[in-house]
Coordinates of C-alpha atoms in Angstrom, one line a residue:
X1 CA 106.7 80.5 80.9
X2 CA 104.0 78.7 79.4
X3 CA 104.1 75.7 82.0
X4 CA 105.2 77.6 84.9
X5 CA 102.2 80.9 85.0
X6 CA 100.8 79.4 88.4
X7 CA 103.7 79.5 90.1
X8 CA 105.0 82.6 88.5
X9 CA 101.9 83.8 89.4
X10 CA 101.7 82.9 92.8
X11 CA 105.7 84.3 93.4
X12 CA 104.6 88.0 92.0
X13 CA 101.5 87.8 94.3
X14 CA 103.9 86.8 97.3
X15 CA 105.9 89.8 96.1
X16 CA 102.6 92.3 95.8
X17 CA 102.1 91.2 99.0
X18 CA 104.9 92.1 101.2
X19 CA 104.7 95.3 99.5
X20 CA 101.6 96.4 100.0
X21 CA 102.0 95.3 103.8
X22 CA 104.8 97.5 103.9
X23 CA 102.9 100.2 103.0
X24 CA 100.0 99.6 104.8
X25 CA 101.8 99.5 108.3
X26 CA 102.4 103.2 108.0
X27 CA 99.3 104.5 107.1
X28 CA 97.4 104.6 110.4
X29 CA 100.7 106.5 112.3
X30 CA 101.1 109.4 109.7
X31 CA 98.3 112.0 110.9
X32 CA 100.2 111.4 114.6
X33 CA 103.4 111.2 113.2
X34 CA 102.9 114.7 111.2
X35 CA 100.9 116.2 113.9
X36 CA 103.9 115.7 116.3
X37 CA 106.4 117.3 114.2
X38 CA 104.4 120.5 113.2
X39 CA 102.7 120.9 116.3
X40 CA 99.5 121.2 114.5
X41 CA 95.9 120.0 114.4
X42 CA 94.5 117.5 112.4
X43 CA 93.2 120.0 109.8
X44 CA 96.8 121.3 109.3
X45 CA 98.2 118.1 109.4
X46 CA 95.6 116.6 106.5
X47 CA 97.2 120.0 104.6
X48 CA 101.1 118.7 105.2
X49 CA 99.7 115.1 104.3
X50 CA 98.6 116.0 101.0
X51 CA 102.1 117.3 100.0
X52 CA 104.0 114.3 101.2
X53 CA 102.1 112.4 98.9
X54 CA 102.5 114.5 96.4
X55 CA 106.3 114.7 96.3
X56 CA 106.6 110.6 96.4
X57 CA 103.8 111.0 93.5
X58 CA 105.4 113.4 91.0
X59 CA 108.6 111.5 91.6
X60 CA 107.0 108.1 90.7
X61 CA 105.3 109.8 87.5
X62 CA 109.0 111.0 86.4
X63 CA 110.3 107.2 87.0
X64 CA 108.0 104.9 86.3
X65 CA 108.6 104.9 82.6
X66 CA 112.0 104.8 83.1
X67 CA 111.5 101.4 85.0
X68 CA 108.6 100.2 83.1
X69 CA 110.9 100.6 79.5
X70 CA 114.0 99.1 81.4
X71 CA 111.8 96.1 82.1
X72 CA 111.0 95.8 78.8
X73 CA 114.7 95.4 78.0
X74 CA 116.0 93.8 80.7
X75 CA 113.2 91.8 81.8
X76 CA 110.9 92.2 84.9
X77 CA 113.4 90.9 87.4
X78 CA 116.0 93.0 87.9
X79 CA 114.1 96.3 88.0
X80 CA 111.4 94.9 90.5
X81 CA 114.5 94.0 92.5
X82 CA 116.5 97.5 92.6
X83 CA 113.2 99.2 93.5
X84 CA 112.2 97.0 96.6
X85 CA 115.7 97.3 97.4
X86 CA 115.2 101.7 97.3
X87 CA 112.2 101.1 98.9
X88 CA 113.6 99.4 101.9
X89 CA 116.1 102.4 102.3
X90 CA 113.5 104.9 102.1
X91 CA 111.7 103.0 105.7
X92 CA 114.5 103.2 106.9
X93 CA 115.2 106.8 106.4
X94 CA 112.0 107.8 107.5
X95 CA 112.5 105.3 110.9
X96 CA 115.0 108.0 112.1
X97 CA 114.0 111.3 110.7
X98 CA 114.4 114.3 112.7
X99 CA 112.1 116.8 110.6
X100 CA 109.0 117.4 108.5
X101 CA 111.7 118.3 105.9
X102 CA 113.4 114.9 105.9
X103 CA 110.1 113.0 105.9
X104 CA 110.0 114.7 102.7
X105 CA 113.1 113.9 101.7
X106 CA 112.4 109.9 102.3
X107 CA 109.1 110.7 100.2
X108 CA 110.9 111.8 97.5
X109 CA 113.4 108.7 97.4
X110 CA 110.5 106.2 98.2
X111 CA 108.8 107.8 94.4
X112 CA 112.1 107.3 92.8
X113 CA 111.9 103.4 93.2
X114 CA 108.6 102.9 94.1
X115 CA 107.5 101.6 90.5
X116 CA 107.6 98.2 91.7
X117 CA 104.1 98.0 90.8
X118 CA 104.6 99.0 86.9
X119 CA 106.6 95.8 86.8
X120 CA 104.7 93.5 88.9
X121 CA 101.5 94.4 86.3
X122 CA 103.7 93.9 83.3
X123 CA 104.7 91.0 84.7
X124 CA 101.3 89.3 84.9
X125 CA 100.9 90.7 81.5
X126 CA 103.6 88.6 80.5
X127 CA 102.1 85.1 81.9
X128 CA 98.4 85.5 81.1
X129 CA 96.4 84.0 78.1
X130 CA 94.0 87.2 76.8
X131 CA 91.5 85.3 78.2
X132 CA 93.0 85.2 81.8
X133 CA 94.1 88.7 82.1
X134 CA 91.0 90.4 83.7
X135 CA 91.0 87.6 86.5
X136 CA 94.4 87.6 87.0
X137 CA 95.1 91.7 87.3
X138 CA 92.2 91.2 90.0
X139 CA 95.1 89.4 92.1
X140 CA 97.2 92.8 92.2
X141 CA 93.6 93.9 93.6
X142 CA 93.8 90.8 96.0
X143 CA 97.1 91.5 97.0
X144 CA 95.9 95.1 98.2
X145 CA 93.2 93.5 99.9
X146 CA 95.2 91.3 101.8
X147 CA 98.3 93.3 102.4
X148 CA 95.8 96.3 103.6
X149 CA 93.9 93.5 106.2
X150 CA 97.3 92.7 107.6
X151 CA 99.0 95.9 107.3
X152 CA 96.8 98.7 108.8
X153 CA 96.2 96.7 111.5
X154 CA 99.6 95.5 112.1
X155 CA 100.3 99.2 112.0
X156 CA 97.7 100.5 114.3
X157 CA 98.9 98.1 117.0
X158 CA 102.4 99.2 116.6
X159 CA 101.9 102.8 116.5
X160 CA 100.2 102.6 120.3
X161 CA 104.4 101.8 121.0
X162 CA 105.7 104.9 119.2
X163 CA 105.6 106.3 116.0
X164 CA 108.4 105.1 114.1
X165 CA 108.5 101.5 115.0
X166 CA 106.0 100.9 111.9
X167 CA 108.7 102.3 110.0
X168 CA 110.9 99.8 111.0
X169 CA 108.8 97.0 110.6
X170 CA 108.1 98.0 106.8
X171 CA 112.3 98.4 106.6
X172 CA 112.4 94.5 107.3
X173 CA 109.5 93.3 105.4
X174 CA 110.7 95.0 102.2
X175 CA 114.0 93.8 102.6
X176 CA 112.2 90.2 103.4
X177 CA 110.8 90.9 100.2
X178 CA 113.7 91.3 98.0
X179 CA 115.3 88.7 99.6
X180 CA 112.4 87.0 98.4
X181 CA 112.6 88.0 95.1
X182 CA 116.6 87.6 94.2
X183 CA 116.4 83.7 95.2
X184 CA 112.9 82.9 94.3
X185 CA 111.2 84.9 91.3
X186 CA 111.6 83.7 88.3
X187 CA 111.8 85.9 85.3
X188 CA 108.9 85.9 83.0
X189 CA 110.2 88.0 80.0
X190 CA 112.0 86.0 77.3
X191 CA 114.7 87.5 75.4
X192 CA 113.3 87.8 71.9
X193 CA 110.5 89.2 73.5
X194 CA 112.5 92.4 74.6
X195 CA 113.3 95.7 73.0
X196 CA 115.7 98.1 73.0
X197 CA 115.6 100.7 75.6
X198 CA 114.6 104.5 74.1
X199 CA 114.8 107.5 75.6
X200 CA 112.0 109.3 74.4
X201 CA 109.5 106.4 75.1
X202 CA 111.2 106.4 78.7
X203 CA 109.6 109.9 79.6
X204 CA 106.5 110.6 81.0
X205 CA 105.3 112.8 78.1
X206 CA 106.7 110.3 75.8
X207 CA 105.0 107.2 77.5
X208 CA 101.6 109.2 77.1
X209 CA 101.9 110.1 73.8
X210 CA 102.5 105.9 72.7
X211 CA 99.1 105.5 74.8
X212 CA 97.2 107.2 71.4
X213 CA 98.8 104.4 69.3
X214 CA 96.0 102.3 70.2
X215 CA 92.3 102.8 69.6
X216 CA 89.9 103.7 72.3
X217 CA 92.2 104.4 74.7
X218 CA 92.2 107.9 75.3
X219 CA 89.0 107.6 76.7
X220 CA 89.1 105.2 79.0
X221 CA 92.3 106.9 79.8
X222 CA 90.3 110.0 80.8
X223 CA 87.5 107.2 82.7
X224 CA 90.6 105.9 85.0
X225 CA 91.8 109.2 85.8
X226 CA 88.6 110.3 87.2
X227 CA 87.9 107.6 89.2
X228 CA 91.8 107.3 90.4
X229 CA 91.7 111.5 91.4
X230 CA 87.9 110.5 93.3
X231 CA 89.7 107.2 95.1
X232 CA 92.5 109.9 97.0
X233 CA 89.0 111.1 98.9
X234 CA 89.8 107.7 100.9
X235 CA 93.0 106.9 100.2
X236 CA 94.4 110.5 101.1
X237 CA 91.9 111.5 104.2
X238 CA 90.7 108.4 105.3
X239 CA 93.0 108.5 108.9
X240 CA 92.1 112.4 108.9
X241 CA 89.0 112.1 108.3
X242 CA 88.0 109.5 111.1
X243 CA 90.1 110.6 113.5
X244 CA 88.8 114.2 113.0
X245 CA 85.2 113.6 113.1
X246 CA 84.8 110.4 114.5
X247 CA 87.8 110.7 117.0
X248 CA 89.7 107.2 116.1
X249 CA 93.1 106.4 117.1
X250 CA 95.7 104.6 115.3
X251 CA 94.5 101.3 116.0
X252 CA 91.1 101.8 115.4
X253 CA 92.0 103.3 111.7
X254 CA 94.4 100.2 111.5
X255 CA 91.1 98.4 112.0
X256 CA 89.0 100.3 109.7
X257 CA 91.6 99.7 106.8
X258 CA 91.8 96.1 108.2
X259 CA 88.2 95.5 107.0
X260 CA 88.6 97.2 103.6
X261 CA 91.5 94.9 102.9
X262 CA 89.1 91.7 103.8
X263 CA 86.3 92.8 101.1
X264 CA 88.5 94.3 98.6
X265 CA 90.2 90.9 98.8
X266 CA 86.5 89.2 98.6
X267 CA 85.3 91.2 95.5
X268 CA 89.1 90.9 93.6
X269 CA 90.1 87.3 94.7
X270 CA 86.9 86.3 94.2
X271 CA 83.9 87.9 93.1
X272 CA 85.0 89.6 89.6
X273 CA 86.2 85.8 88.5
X274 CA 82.1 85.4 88.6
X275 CA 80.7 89.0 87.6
X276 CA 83.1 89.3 84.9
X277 CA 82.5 86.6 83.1
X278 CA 78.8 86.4 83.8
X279 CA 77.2 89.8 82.8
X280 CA 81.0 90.6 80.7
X281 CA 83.7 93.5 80.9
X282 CA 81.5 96.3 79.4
X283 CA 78.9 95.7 82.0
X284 CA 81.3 95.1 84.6
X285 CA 83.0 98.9 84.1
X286 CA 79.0 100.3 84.4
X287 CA 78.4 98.3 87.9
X288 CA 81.9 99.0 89.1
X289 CA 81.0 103.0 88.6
X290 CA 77.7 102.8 90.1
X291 CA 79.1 101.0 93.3
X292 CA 81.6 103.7 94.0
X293 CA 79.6 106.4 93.5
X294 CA 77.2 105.2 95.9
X295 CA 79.7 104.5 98.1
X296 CA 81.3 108.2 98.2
X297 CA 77.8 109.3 98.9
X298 CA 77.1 107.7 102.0
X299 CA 80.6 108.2 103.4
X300 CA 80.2 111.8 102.9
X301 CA 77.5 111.8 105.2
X302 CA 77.9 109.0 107.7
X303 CA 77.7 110.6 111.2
X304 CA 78.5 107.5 113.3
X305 CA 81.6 105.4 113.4
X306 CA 80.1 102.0 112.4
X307 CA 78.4 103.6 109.4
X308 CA 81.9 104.2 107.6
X309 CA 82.2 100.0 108.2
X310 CA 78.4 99.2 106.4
X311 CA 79.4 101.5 103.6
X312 CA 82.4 99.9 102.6
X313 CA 80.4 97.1 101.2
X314 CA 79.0 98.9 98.3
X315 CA 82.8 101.0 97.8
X316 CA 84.2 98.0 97.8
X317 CA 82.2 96.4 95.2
X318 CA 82.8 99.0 92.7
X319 CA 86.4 97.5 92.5
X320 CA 85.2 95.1 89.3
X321 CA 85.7 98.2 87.8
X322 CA 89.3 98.0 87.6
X323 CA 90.2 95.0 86.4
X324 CA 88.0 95.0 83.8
X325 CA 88.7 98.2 82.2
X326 CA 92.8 97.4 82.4
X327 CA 91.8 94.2 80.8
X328 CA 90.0 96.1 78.0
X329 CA 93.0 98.3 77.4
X330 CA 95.8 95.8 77.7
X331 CA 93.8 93.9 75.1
X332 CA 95.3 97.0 72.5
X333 CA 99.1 96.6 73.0
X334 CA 101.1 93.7 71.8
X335 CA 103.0 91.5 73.7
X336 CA 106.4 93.2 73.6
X337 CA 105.0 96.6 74.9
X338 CA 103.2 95.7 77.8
X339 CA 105.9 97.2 79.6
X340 CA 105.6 100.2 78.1
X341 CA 101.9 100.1 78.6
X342 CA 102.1 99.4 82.5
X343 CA 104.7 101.9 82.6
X344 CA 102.4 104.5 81.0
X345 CA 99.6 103.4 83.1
X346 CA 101.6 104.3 86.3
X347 CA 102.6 107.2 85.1
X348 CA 98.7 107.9 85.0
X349 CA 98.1 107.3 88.3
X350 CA 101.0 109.1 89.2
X351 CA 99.9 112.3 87.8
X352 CA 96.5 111.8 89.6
X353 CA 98.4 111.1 93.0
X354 CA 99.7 114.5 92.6
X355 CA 96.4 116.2 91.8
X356 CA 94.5 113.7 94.1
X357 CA 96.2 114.4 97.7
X358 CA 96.3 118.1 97.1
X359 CA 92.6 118.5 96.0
X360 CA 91.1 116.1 98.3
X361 CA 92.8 116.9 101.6
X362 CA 92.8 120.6 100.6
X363 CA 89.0 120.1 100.7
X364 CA 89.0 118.3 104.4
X365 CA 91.2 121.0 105.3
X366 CA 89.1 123.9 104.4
X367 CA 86.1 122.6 105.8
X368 CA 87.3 121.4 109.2
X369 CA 89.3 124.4 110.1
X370 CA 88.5 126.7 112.7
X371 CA 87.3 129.8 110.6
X372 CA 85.6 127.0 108.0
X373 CA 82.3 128.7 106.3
X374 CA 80.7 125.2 106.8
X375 CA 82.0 122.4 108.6
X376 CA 81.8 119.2 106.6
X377 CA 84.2 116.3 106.7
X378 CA 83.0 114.5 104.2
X379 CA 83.0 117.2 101.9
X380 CA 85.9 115.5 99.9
X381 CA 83.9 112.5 99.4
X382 CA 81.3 113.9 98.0
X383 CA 83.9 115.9 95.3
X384 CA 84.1 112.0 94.7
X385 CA 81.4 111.5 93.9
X386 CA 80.9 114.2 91.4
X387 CA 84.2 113.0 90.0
X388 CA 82.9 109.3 89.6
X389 CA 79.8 110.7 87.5
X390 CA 82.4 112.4 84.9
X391 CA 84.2 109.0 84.8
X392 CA 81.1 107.2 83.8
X393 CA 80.2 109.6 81.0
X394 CA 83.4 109.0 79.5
X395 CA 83.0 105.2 79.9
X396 CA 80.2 104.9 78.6
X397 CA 81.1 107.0 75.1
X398 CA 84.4 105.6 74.9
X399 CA 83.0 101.7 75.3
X400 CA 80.4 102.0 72.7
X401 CA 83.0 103.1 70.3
X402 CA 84.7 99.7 71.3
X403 CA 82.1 97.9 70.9
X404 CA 81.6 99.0 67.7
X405 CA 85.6 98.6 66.6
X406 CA 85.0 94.9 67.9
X407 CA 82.1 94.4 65.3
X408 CA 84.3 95.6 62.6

């Protein structure tokens, strides 16, 4: 793969991509779309939001493993195919469902295969000298970026038409995308670099437990998850949130999340390939922190609409966190468990996507109801904030222990 890692790398970025566009369409339709079936406000709607995402999340955690150590022995491929093909079925599904109950239902099928992106990450693992690796995870971060410009807002304009048709629209991008995928993407996992497939390091619990083979990690284990649970403030109320107290519609959410994607694709794609190397990953993890927590701060607070667009800037930049730490962590495992490691990883985030939703838009719920002692919006940012504090305390003592292994 030696000779062909740019255009490897460009295919799995084409690949992010259409996923994440996928994903983004729906995002600015679901407070209406749930709204409509429960014949509920927004407050009860954030409520019924939270457990959507936390049925496709527990699912994911229970699979993810599974794919990640399948793609360990039968390479990257094949798996990242079968899930974009599940994927597309689950669109489709929710296109035509009839009930809050099968919306569930599609959640739960959409978790099943959504691991796609435990093999797209292995699979950058596989082409990237150790020297590369931080810049090139940042294009995962790119990809986000630029599937959430085109996406939300791609969504928002198609939700003003009805509800479902984003669903639709996802349906043939994701099948676009494995179409994509079976005649273009090349495998990047050579044969006597695979490993037989095991059970017990196919579980969740399993996957966790191979995580403490390798120094330091616990730690910064217990740093990601922090930050990951404080991220589902914006990732799981952001549409209830503006609509609620600024009064948005889809398209204007579509828009919001439009303008994320553009400077989350600035800082990944561009600025961590300078800040990274300049003041190095240690330093980057430390700036990355400080960004986000700033950034929950002031969107806990913002009481005009344009304010939630000035203070993405400094959220946004907190994304050198990322890369950088995964860099750090991935330089523990060998070659020929990278797999495993992504798989484990995702199984991380997983478990924090089914804490995350359920806190966070519990927390908008409870202050925005009618009966609500205080009524604040933003209270579930803030919970970010305190959230992003405990992840830098753990950084911090985990890192300097690195440090020092590094010096041995």
């Amino acid at each position: 793969m030696t000779g062909k890692r740019p255009a490897a790398l460009g295919f799995i970025f084409f690949t992010l991509l259409l996923d994440v566009i996928g994903l983004g369409i729906i995002i600015p339709v679901m407070p209406k779309l749930i709204s409509e079936m429960i014949h509920g406000d927004m407050s009860t709607a954030a409520r019924y939001g939270g457990w959507l995402l936390f049925s496709y999340s527990i699912m994911q955690f229970l699979f993810s493993p599974v794919l990640g150590n399948l793609s360990d022995r039968f390479g990257r491929r094949p798996i990242l195919l079968i899930s974009l093909f599940g994927l597309g079925i689950d669109y489709l599904f929710l296109s035509f469902a009839p009930s809050i109950g099968w919306l569930f239902v599609g959640r739960i099928i959409a978790g099943m295969g959504g691991a796609s992106f435990t093999t797209a990450t292995a699979y950058i693992a596989d082409i990237s000298p150790p020297e590369k690796r931080a810049q090139n995870f940042g294009m995962v971060g790119v990809a986000f970026g630029l599937g959430f410009i085109i996406g939300p807002v791609l969504g928002g304009t198609l939700g003003q038409y009805g509800s479902r048709i984003p669903f639709f629209a996802s349906a043939g991008l994701t099948f676009l995308n494995w179409m994509y995928g079976y005649f273009i993407l090349p495998e990047s996992l050579s044969k006597k670099h695979r490993r037989k497939f095991e059970w017990k390091r196919a579980n969740p619990v399993g996957t966790l437990i191979q995580l403490n083979k390798y120094p330091v990690i616990g730690g910064l284990i217990g740093s990601l998850i922090c930050i990951y649970i404080a991220s589902h403030a914006v990732h799981s109320t952001w549409s209830f949130y503006t609509m609620e107290n600024f009064k948005w519609n889809e398209a204007m959410v579509g828009y919001s999340l439009g303008s994320f994607g553009i400077l989350v694709a600035i800082v990944q794609g561009g600025l961590i390939r300078i800040i990274i190397p300049k003041i190095g990953q240690k330093w980057s993890v430390y700036a990355g922190l400080m960004m986000y927590g700033i950034g929950f701060i002031l969107f806990a607070f913002a009481n005009k609409g344009w304010m939630m667009f000035a203070f993405m800037v400094p959220y946004c930049l907190g994304g050198i966190f990322g890369p950088a730490l995964q860099s750090i962590i991935s330089s523990q495992v060998p070659a020929n468990e990278q797999g495993e490691l992504q798989g484990g990883l995702t199984s991380l985030i997983s478990v924090t996507s089914i804490i995350g939703p359920l806190l966070m838009t519990n927390i908008f719920s409870y202050f925005t109801r009618s009966d609500a002692p205080v009524y604040f919006p933003g209270a579930a940012f803030l919970a970010g904030a305190v959230l992003t504090a405990l992840s830098t305390f753990l950084a911090m003592r985990s890192l300097a222990s690195y440090v020092h292994h590094r010096e041995k």
